Each structure stands twice: as C-alpha cells, then as structure tokens.
Short mmCIF file of C-alpha atoms in Angstrom, two decimals:
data_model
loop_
_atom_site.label_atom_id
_atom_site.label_comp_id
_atom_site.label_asym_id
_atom_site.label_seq_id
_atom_site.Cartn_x
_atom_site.Cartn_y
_atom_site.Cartn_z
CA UNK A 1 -6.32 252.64 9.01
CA UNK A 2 -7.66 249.01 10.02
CA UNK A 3 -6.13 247.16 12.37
CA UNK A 4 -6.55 244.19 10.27
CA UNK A 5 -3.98 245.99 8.12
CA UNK A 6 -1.08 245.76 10.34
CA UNK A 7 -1.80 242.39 11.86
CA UNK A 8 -1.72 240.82 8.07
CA UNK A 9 1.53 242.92 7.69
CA UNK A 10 2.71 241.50 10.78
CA UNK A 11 1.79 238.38 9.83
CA UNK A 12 2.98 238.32 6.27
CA UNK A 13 6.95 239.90 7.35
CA UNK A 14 6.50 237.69 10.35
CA UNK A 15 6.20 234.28 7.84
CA UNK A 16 8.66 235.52 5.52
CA UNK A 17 10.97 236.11 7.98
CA UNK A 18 10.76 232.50 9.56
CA UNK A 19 11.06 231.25 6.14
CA UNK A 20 14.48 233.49 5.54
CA UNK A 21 15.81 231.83 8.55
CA UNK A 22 14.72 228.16 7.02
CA UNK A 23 16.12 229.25 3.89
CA UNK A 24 19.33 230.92 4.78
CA UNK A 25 19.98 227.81 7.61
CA UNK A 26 19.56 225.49 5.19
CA UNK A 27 21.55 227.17 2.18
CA UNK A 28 24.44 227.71 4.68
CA UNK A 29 25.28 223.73 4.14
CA UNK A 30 26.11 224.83 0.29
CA UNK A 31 28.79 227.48 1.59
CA UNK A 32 31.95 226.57 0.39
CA UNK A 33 34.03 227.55 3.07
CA UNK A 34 33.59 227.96 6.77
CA UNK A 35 33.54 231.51 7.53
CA UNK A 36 31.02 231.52 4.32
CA UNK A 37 28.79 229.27 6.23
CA UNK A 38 29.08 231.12 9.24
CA UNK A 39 28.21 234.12 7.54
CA UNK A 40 25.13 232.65 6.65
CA UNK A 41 24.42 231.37 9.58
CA UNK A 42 24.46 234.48 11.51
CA UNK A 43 22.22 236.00 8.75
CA UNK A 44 19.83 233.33 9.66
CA UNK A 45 19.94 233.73 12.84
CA UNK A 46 19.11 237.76 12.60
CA UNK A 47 16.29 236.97 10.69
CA UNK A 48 14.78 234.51 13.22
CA UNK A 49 15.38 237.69 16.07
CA UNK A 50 13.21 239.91 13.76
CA UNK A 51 10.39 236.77 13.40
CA UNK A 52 10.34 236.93 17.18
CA UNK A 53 9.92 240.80 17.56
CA UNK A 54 7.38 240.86 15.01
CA UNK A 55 5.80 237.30 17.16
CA UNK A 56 6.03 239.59 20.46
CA UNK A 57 4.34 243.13 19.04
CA UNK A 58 1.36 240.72 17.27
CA UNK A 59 1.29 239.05 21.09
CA UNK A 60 1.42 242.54 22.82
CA UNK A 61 -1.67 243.41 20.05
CA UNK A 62 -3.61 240.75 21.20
CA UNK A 63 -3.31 238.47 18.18
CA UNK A 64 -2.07 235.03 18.03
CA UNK A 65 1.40 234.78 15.33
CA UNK A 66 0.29 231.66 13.76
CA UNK A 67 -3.50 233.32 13.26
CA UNK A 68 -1.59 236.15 11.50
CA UNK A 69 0.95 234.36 9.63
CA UNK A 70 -1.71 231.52 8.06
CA UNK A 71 -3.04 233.33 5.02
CA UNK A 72 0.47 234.09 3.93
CA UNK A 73 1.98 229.92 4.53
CA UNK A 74 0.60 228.97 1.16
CA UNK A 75 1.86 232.04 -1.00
CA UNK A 76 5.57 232.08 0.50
CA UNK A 77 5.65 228.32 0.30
CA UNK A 78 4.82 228.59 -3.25
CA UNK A 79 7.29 231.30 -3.78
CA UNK A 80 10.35 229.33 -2.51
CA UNK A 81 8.86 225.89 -3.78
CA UNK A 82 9.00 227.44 -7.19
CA UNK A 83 12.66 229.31 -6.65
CA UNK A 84 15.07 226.85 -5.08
CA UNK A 85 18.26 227.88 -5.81
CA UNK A 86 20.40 225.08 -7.54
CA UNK A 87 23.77 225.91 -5.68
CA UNK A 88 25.19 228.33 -3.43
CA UNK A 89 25.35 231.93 -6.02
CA UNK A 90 21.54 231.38 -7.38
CA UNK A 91 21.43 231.49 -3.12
CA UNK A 92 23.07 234.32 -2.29
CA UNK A 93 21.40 236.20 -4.76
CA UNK A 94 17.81 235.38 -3.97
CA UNK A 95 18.61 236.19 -0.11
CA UNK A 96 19.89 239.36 -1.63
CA UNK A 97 17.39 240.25 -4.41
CA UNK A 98 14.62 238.82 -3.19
CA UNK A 99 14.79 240.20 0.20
CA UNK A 100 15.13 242.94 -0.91
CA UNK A 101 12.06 243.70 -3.01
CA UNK A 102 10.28 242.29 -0.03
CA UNK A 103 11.84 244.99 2.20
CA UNK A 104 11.50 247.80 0.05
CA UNK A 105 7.89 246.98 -0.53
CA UNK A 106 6.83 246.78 2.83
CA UNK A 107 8.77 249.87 3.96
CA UNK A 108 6.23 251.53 1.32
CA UNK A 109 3.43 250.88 2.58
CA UNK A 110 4.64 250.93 6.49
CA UNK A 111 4.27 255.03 6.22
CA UNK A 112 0.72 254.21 6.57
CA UNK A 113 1.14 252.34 9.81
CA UNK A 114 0.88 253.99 13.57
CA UNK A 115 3.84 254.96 15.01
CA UNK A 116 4.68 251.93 16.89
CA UNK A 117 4.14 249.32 14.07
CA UNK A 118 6.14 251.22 11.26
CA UNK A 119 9.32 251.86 14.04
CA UNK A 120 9.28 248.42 14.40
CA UNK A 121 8.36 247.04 10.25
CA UNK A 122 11.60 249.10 9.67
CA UNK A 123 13.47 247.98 12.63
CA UNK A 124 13.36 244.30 11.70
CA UNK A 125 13.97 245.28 7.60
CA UNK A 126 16.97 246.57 8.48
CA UNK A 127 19.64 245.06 6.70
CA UNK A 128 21.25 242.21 8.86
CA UNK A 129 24.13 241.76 6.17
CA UNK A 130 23.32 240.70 3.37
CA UNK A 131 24.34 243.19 1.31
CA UNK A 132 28.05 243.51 1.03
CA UNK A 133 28.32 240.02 2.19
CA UNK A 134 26.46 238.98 -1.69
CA UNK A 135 27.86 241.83 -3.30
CA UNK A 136 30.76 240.61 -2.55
CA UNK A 137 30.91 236.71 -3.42
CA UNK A 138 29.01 237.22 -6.76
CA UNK A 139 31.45 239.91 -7.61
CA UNK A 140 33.99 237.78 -7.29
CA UNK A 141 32.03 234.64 -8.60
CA UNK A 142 31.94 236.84 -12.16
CA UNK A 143 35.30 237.57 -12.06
CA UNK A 144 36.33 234.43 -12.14
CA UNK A 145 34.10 232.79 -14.69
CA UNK A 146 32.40 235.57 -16.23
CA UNK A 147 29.72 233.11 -17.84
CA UNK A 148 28.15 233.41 -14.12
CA UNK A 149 26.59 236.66 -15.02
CA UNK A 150 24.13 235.90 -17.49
CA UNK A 151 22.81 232.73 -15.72
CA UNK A 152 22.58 234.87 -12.18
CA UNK A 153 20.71 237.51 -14.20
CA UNK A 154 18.12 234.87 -15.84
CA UNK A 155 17.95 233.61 -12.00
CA UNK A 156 16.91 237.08 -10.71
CA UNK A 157 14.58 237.72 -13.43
CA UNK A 158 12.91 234.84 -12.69
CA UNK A 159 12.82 235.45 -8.70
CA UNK A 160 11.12 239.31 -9.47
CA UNK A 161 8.42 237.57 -11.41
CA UNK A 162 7.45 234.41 -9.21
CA UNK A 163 7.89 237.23 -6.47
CA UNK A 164 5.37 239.74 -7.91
CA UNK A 165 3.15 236.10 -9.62
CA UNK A 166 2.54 235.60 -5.55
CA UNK A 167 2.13 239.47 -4.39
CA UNK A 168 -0.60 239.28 -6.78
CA UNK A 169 -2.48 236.60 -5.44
CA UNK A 170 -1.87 238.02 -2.02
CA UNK A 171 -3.34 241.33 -3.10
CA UNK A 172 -6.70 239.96 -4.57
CA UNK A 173 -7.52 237.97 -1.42
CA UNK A 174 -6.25 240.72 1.62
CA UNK A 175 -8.21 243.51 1.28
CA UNK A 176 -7.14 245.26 4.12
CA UNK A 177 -3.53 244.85 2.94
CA UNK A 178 -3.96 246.15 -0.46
CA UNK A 179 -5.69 249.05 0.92
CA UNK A 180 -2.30 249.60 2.94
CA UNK A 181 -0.87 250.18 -0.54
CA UNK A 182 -3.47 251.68 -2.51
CA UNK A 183 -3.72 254.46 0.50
CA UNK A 184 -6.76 256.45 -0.95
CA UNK A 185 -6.93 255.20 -4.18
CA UNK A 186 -4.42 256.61 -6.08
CA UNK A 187 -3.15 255.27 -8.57
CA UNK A 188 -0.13 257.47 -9.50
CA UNK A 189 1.27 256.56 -5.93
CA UNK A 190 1.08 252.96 -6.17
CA UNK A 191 2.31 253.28 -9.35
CA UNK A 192 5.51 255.58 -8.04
CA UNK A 193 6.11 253.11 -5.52
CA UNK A 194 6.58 250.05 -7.82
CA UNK A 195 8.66 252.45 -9.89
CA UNK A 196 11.14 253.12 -6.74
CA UNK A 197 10.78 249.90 -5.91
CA UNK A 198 12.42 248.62 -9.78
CA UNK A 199 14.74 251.05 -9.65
CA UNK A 200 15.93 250.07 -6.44
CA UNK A 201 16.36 246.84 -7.57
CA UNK A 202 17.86 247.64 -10.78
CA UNK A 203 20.59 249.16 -8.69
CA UNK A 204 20.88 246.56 -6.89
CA UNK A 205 21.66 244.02 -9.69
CA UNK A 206 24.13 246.81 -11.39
CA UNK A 207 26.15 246.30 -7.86
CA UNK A 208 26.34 242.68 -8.16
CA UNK A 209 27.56 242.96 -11.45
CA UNK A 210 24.50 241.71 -13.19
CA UNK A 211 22.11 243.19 -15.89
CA UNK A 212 18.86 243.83 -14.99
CA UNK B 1 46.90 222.47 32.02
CA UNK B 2 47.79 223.23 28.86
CA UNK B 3 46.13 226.16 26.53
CA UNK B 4 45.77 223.61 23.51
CA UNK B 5 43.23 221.71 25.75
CA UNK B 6 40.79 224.97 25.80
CA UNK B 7 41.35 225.39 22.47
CA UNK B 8 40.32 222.04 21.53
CA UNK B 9 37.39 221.82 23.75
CA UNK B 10 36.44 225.94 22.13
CA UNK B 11 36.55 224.62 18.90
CA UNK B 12 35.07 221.00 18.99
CA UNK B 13 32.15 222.66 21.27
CA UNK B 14 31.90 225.74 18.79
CA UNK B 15 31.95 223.06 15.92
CA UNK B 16 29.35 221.43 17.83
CA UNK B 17 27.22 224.11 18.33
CA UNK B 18 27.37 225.23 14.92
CA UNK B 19 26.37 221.96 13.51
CA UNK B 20 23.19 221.92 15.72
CA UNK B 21 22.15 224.92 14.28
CA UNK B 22 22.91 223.49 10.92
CA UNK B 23 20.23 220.68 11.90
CA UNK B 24 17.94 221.78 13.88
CA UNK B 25 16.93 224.68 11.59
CA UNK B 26 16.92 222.07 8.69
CA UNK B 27 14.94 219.84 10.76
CA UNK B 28 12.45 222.38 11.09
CA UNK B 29 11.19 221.84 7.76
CA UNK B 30 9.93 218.73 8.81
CA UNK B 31 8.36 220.22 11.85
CA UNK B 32 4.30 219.01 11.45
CA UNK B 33 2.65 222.27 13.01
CA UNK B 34 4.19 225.77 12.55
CA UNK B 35 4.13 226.14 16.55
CA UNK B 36 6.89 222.91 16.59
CA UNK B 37 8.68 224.69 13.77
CA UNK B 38 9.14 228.26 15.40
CA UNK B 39 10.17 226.00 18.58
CA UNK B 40 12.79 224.18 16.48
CA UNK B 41 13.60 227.34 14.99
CA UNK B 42 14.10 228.88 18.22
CA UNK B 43 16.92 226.29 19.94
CA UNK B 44 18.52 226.51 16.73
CA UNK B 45 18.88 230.62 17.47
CA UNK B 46 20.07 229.47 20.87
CA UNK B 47 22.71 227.36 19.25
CA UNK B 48 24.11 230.00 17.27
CA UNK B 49 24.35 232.55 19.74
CA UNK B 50 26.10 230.06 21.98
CA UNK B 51 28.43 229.46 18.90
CA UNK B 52 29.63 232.80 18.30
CA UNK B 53 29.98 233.02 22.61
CA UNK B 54 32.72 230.57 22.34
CA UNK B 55 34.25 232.21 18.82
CA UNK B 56 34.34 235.37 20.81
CA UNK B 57 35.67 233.44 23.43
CA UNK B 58 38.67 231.97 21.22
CA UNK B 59 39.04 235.22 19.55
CA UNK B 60 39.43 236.96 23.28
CA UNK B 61 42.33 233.78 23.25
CA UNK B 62 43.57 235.46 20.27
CA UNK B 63 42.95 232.03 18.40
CA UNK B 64 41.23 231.71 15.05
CA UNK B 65 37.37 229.93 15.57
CA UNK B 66 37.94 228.26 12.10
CA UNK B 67 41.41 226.93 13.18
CA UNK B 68 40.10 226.25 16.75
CA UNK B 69 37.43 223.99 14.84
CA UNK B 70 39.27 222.67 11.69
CA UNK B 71 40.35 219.45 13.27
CA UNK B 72 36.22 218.77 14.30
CA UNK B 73 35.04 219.43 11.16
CA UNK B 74 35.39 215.55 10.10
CA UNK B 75 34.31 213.56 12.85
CA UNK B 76 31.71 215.81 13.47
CA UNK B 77 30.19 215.79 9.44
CA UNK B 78 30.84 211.76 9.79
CA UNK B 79 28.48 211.79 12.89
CA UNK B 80 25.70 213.40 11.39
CA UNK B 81 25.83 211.69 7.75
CA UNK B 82 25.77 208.49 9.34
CA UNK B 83 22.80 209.25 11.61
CA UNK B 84 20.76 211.47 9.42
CA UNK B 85 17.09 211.40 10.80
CA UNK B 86 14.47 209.73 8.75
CA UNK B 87 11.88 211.64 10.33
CA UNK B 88 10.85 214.30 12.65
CA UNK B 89 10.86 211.89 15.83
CA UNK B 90 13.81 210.93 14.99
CA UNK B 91 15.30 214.53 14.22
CA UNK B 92 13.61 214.72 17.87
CA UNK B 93 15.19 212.25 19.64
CA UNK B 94 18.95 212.90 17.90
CA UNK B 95 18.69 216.73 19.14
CA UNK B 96 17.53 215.50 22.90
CA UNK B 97 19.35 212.24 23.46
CA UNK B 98 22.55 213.26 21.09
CA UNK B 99 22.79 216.76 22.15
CA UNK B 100 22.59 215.93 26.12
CA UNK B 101 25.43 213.25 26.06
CA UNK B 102 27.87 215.35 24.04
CA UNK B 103 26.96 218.14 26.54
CA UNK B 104 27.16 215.82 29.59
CA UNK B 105 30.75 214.87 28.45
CA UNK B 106 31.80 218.44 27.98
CA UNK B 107 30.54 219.23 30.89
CA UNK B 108 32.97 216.58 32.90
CA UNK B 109 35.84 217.85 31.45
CA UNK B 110 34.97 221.24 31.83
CA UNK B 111 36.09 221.14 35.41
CA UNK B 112 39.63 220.83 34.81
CA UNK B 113 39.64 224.27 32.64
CA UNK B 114 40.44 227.45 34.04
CA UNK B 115 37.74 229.32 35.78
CA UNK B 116 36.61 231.71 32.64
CA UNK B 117 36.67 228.72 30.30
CA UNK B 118 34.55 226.45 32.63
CA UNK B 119 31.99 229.27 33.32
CA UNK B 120 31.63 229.90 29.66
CA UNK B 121 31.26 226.00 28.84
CA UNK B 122 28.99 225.90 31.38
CA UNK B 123 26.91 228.89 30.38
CA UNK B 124 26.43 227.53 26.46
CA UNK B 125 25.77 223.80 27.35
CA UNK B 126 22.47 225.46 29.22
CA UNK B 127 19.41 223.21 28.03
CA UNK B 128 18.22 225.45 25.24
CA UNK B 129 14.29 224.09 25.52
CA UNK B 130 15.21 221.22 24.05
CA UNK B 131 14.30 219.15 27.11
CA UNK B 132 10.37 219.60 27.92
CA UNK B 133 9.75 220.22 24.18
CA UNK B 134 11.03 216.74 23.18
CA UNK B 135 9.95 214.79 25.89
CA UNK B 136 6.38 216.12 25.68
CA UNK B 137 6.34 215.54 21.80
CA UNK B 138 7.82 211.49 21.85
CA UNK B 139 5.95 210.77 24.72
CA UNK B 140 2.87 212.05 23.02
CA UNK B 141 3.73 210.30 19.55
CA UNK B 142 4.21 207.23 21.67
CA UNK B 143 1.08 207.27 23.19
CA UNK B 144 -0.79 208.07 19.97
CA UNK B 145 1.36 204.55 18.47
CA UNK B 146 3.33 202.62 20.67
CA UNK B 147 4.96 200.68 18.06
CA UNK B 148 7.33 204.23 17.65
CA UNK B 149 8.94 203.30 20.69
CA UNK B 150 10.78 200.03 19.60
CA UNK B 151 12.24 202.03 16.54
CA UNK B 152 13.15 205.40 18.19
CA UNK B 153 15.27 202.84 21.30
CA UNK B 154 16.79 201.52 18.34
CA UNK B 155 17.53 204.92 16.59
CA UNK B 156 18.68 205.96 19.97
CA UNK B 157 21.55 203.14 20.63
CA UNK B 158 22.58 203.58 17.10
CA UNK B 159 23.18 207.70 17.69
CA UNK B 160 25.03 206.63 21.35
CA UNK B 161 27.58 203.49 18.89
CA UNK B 162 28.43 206.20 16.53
CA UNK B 163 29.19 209.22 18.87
CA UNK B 164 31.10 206.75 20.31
CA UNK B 165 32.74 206.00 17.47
CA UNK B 166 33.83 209.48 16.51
CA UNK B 167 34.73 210.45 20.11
CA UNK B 168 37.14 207.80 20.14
CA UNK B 169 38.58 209.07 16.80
CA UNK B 170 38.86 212.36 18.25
CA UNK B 171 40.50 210.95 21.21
CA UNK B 172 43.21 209.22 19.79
CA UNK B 173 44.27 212.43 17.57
CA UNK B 174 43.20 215.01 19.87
CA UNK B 175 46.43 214.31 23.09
CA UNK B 176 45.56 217.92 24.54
CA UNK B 177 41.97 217.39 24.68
CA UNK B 178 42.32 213.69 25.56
CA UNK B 179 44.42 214.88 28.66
CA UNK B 180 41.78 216.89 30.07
CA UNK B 181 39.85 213.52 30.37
CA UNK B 182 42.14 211.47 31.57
CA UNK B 183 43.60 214.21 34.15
CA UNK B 184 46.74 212.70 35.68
CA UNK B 185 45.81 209.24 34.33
CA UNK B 186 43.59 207.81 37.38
CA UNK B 187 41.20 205.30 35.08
CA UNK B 188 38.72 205.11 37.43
CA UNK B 189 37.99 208.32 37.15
CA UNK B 190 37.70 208.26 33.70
CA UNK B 191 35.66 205.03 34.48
CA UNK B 192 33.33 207.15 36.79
CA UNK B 193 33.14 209.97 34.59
CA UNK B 194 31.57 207.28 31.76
CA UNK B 195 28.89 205.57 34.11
CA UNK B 196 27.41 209.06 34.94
CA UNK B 197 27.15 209.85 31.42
CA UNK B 198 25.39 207.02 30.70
CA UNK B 199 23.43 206.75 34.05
CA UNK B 200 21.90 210.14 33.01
CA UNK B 201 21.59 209.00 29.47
CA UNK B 202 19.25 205.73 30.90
CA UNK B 203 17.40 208.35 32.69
CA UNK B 204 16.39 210.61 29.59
CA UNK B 205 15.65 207.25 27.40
CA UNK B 206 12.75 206.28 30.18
CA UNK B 207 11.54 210.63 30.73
CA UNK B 208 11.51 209.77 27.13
CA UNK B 209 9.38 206.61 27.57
CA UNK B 210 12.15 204.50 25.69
CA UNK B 211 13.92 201.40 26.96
CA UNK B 212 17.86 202.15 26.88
#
C-alpha cells in the first residue's frame, strides 16, 4: 500500500473534520436552547481534537497538514456550499447523516491501512455524540409536527447525493485513494461496501424516524 | 464574601467563554489562509474547554451552569450584535483587545474569591495564543496598508464604549458581583483597579501598532 494513500486519507478526514468543527460551531448559534447549544458546541469542539490528532500523525509522517488537506478544500467546500442547512433540524441531521456516511466509508477502506494509521482513522471516527444527541431532537421534532418528517427525509436524500456527486470527483482525480477502496480490483468488494455502507444509513434514518 | 458573588463571576465568565467560542470559530470562516483558520480554530477549542472547567466548577458548587449564566446571556448577546466584525482584522482585534480587558477585569476581582475559585479563574483567563497570533497578523496588515490602522483604533474604542456599556448594565443588576468590585466600598480602589485596566489596554493598542 502507498504511502500517498494514507497521507490523502489523512488529509481528506483531516479537512472534513476542521470543516465539522466550522460547521457544528457555527450551527450551534441556531440551537434553541442553551444546553442545545452547548451540546453542539462540545461536538465541535471533539471534532477539532480529532483534526489535531490526525494534524500531529501527518506531522510525525513527515508531511505538512495543509499539503495533505489541499486537494480535498475544493470538494468539501462544495459539499457544504451546496448543503447549508436552512435551520437548526436540516442541521442536526446533516451532522448526523452526513457524518456518518463519511465515517463509515472511511472505516472501509482504513482495513487497508498499517497498523498505526487505521488505530488512529478509527480513533478519531469514533462517535463524539452525535448520535443520540440527533436521534433524539428530531424524534421529538416529528412528534410534535409530524409534517417535519417528509421535509427532513427530502433533506437527507439530498445530502447522500451531493455527498456521493463530490466522492466521485474525488475518486477520478486521487488515484492512490481510490486504490485504497478498490483493494485489488474487485469489484464485488467495493460493491459490498457501498451496500453496508446504505444499509447503515438506511438504519440510521429508520432511528430518526425518517424514511429512507 | 458571599457564594452568589462566585456564582455570578462562574457564570458571566462561563457565558463569556462560551460566546468566544461561538465567535472565534465563526470568525474562522473568514480566516484568509487555512494556517490562520486552524489557529482561530484552535483558541476557540481553548475557549470551550475553559468553559466546561468553570461548568464543572459550578456543578462541583452544586449550581446549574445554565442558571449560573442566565442573567449574562443579554448583555453579553447585546455586546457582540452591536460590535459584529466587518472583517477578519477586525474579528482580530475584537478577540485580542476585547477578550484581554474582560479578562483583565476578571482577573481584579478574582482576588477577593476564595482560594479554589481564584485559582480556577486564573487558570481559564490563561492567554489562549491569542496574543502573538494577533499582534503579528495587525501589525503585518498594517505594514502592508497603513491606512488599516486609523479604522481598526476606531473599531477598537468603539468595542472598549460598548463593553463599557454592558458592564455597567451588569453592574447595576448584578449587587453580588458588583460587591466583589467594590470590596468594602474604598473608591479608590475601584479607581485603581480601572487605570490598570486601561493602562494595560494602552499598552496592547501600541504592541498592536494602534493609537488608543
């Protein structure tokens, strides 16, 4: 396995993880109560300690964090230019859905990594709360107005296929990444993984309440 | 001294602290190089983890952080929607200049609070980098245009009037917290207390190249 391979996963979880902290930061001034914001905030902030683990073992490789995280700036600033969330649910549920798919994708192909790099890929993918935090407020959203649902669905249709619109693009021009997923070329594997990947995520929105 | 005056300081200081976070990882966004958005990125960490120091703090007080800060909330939203930065200096400057007076202030009273209470105040007012990071980016944007200078002194005396403003508002509802200051009512030390603040706030305008 290339080197090359885990420096532009490095850089790529590194990026998106600096832009969950903007993102989450940011959407914690639409919580509509305090402890909601504070939740949010200390999501954030978890997500800025994994940027700066990832920033240390890309140091400790030799490799600069802004060299690693540059070809991925324009697709993740695409990504959330293109999915803004319009108020605090369509929020929550792209930290929750959208991270994610992220996460469970790079897990995948992390089994391919050394030792070292795929300890610490699913060190910093651990989940730093998210889950039943979302799961919870959307629930609850629903129950109250259960028009929510089908609007939050729409929503995380649309984040799955802006997300996968930009994996694409990041695929065609990093070889050495896509060769993390393609593995030895088969395509029943890659194929399996996007499958666990869906159902994951289907699983996902039948927790929150929404159809997939 | 009485326990509502910890309190108060806990939870307009956690308020604080919380708010800073708020901004500074907003701010970020405006950051022009990704090494001065990670650095943004990274006091705002800072500010959060000294946040949930002092909730611990008021939870080991077996106070509420949300009721601790509830009577902040106001002054402290007023402050920053009237001085909103138009710009990254300016988000600069507010964070350095802003940041150091409030802490400066705390600081002062800080020394008539119990031993624990003090260290802890002491221990999250700790320059979080903001310091040489600013000073080295205005003073560079100054030299690149001097003309910046005129408009960030302005920018500055405006942030100084209005966190005047909104301390005095907090003073006048705040007796507990407003006791701490005043101590057993000797105005010149009150009077002495103010001229340091703003001695050292002279002193940051010129590290900062900026007339006071």
């Amino acid at each position: 396995m290339a080197d090359q391979a885990v420096v532009d996963l490095f850089g790529l979880i590194a990026y998106g993880e600096l832009t969950a902290f903007e993102r989450l930061a940011t959407d914690a001034r639409m919580a509509p109560t305090l402890a909601d914001k504070i939740a949010l905030a200390a999501m954030a902030a978890a997500e800025f300690a994994h940027f700066e683990a990832i920033s240390r073992a890309l140091v400790g490789r030799g490799v600069q964090p802004e060299v690693a995280m540059a070809p991925f700036i324009g697709p993740l600033t695409d990504f959330h230019a293109l999915t803004a969330p319009a108020d605090w649910l369509e929020s929550l549920v792209k930290a929750y859905v959208g991270d994610s798919i992220a996460a469970d994708f790079y897990r995948a192909i992390a089994h391919r990594l050394d030792d070292d790099a795929r300890a610490l890929v699913l060190d910093v993918l651990a989940d730093t709360g998210h889950a039943a935090f979302v799961v919870d407020r959307v629930r609850a959203a629903i129950a109250a107005n259960p028009v929510v649902a089908g609007r939050l669905a729409l929503w995380a249709r649309r984040l799955v296929g802006e997300a996968l619109n930009q994996a694409q693009q990041v695929a065609v021009e990093r070889d050495a990444l896509t060769g993390l997923l393609v593995g030895v070329g088969d395509l029943k594997t890659v194929a399996a993984i996007f499958d666990g990947i869906m159902k994951a995520h289907s699983e996902r929105m039948a927790a929150l309440g929404l159809s997939a």
